[in-house]
């Protein structure tokens, strides 16, 4: 088939994502539109060829690393297809192919710079209603070169999901290609399950009737399968990581861009003080402490190991020279960001924030404050330096021990278990000689412990610790993957979270859509 090429050395960069999980493939394809995608999938269905879907290759769980068969790369399906204005709701929506990058969409909205070739007149009319920088797509994963399709496939979120929610909340409609090449178009609010029964309408007529598993997936922030009574059918494919269908088009809900974005990084005398600070910023009322009523967009935590790590990296990486000097005598830090509709609230909220910092033992005079996009970039650079440094260290360690990949968790629990989960992470890691750091989206009790393995033994030890944590999180009714997906790295953790019985139920459900199990081999389901 002309659209499918033999996999040769020139395509070696398509064998792994950012997790450094290496795969293998016999062939590769780069469809440019839905029609080509359908042709490829139908060919693979006929020949029972495994199909490994890829987007921007920015994932951290090995989801895009192929396991034989075809590497189906959607990076050339990268067009913004149109815009829609809903008069009744006074909302704008944008249609995109799955290979559109988050950075590409952000730039187009910020500058009102769209290639409108092929757009309908209704789309052009909707575009004429907006100004540059007026609209905003809020999901904010750390890597801006993530593809929109990939973000949907693992229900990505990022720092600002505390205020705005994960990608799922912002997907209004989908077109998906099923394992046999059939097409289905779904719209939020229109296509819903009835209890556990789902009807997928098929383009050209007909339908596919499905029965969901009879258990509910975690109620906390989760990047995996979504099964709930009477759910929107759109949500079935959010977090399915290419195992149920292939997303060929998305309609995204846009919101008004904030008029002012500002943030502050406060340094805390202890981890416990940092977590108390977080509870206050979330609006919780604690005895004897001030009440904070202004909801942040994001809350990010950094333990001392993470801060020390980037200071050491600053000495050897010229690109990190602009990192600000840290104050003395700190234990941990918390970054908070506010996205406001106007600038009037800045001064009073800053005064409230100062009171809260002081109340938990921080020093307001050593707190970094940034107002406006340009100043905020300095604080965001500091935040993004942590995962970037981890990537550099993993890459270096992998040269000495090829089996090493990124060892990072993104488990999440409900609010009541935040301190308990953190204590488990810190307590277990302090008993080892491993190199480790903890940072992440503390607003949703969603830390990222990272183990920076230097040897094969440390790498295997890290996996054993993660499996222990998965059992702990399961006991707290939490999720083993809040934003990255299970991919291939976390299939053992997924088995712990779901349990063998429920895992078999998921496989039986998948069989209704993909009887030959050609989609997403190795992802989530082992």
mmCIF file of C-alpha atoms in Angstrom, residues 34 41 68 83 130 137 167 169 212 220 224 243 263 283 308 333 336 425 429-430 450 452 456 462 466 485 518:
data_model
loop_
_atom_site.group_PDB
_atom_site.id
_atom_site.type_symbol
_atom_site.label_atom_id
_atom_site.label_comp_id
_atom_site.label_asym_id
_atom_site.label_seq_id
_atom_site.Cartn_x
_atom_site.Cartn_y
_atom_site.Cartn_z
ATOM 1 C CA UNK A 34 -9.001 11.586 7.467
ATOM 2 C CA UNK A 41 -6.718 1.500 9.163
ATOM 3 C CA UNK A 68 5.588 -4.184 16.194
ATOM 4 C CA UNK A 83 -14.270 27.873 13.855
ATOM 5 C CA UNK A 130 -12.867 37.705 17.499
ATOM 6 C CA UNK A 137 -7.488 27.051 25.109
ATOM 7 C CA UNK A 167 -8.550 18.217 28.323
ATOM 8 C CA UNK A 169 -13.728 19.172 29.789
ATOM 9 C CA UNK A 212 -19.571 -0.662 29.178
ATOM 10 C CA UNK A 220 -10.257 11.699 41.183
ATOM 11 C CA UNK A 224 -7.200 6.467 31.896
ATOM 12 C CA UNK A 243 -6.806 1.428 22.326
ATOM 13 C CA UNK A 263 1.960 34.321 40.170
ATOM 14 C CA UNK A 283 -10.013 27.810 50.027
ATOM 15 C CA UNK A 308 18.893 21.384 44.813
ATOM 16 C CA UNK A 333 8.549 25.822 47.548
ATOM 17 C CA UNK A 336 0.688 29.662 42.738
ATOM 18 C CA UNK A 425 6.342 8.970 49.031
ATOM 19 C CA UNK A 429 12.272 7.190 49.372
ATOM 20 C CA UNK A 430 14.189 8.364 52.445
ATOM 21 C CA UNK A 450 10.852 10.886 40.122
ATOM 22 C CA UNK A 452 16.651 9.009 38.717
ATOM 23 C CA UNK A 456 19.851 -1.506 36.418
ATOM 24 C CA UNK A 462 12.276 2.017 41.456
ATOM 25 C CA UNK A 466 6.060 2.286 42.244
ATOM 26 C CA UNK A 485 -1.718 7.770 30.963
ATOM 27 C CA UNK A 518 -4.908 -4.322 16.702
#
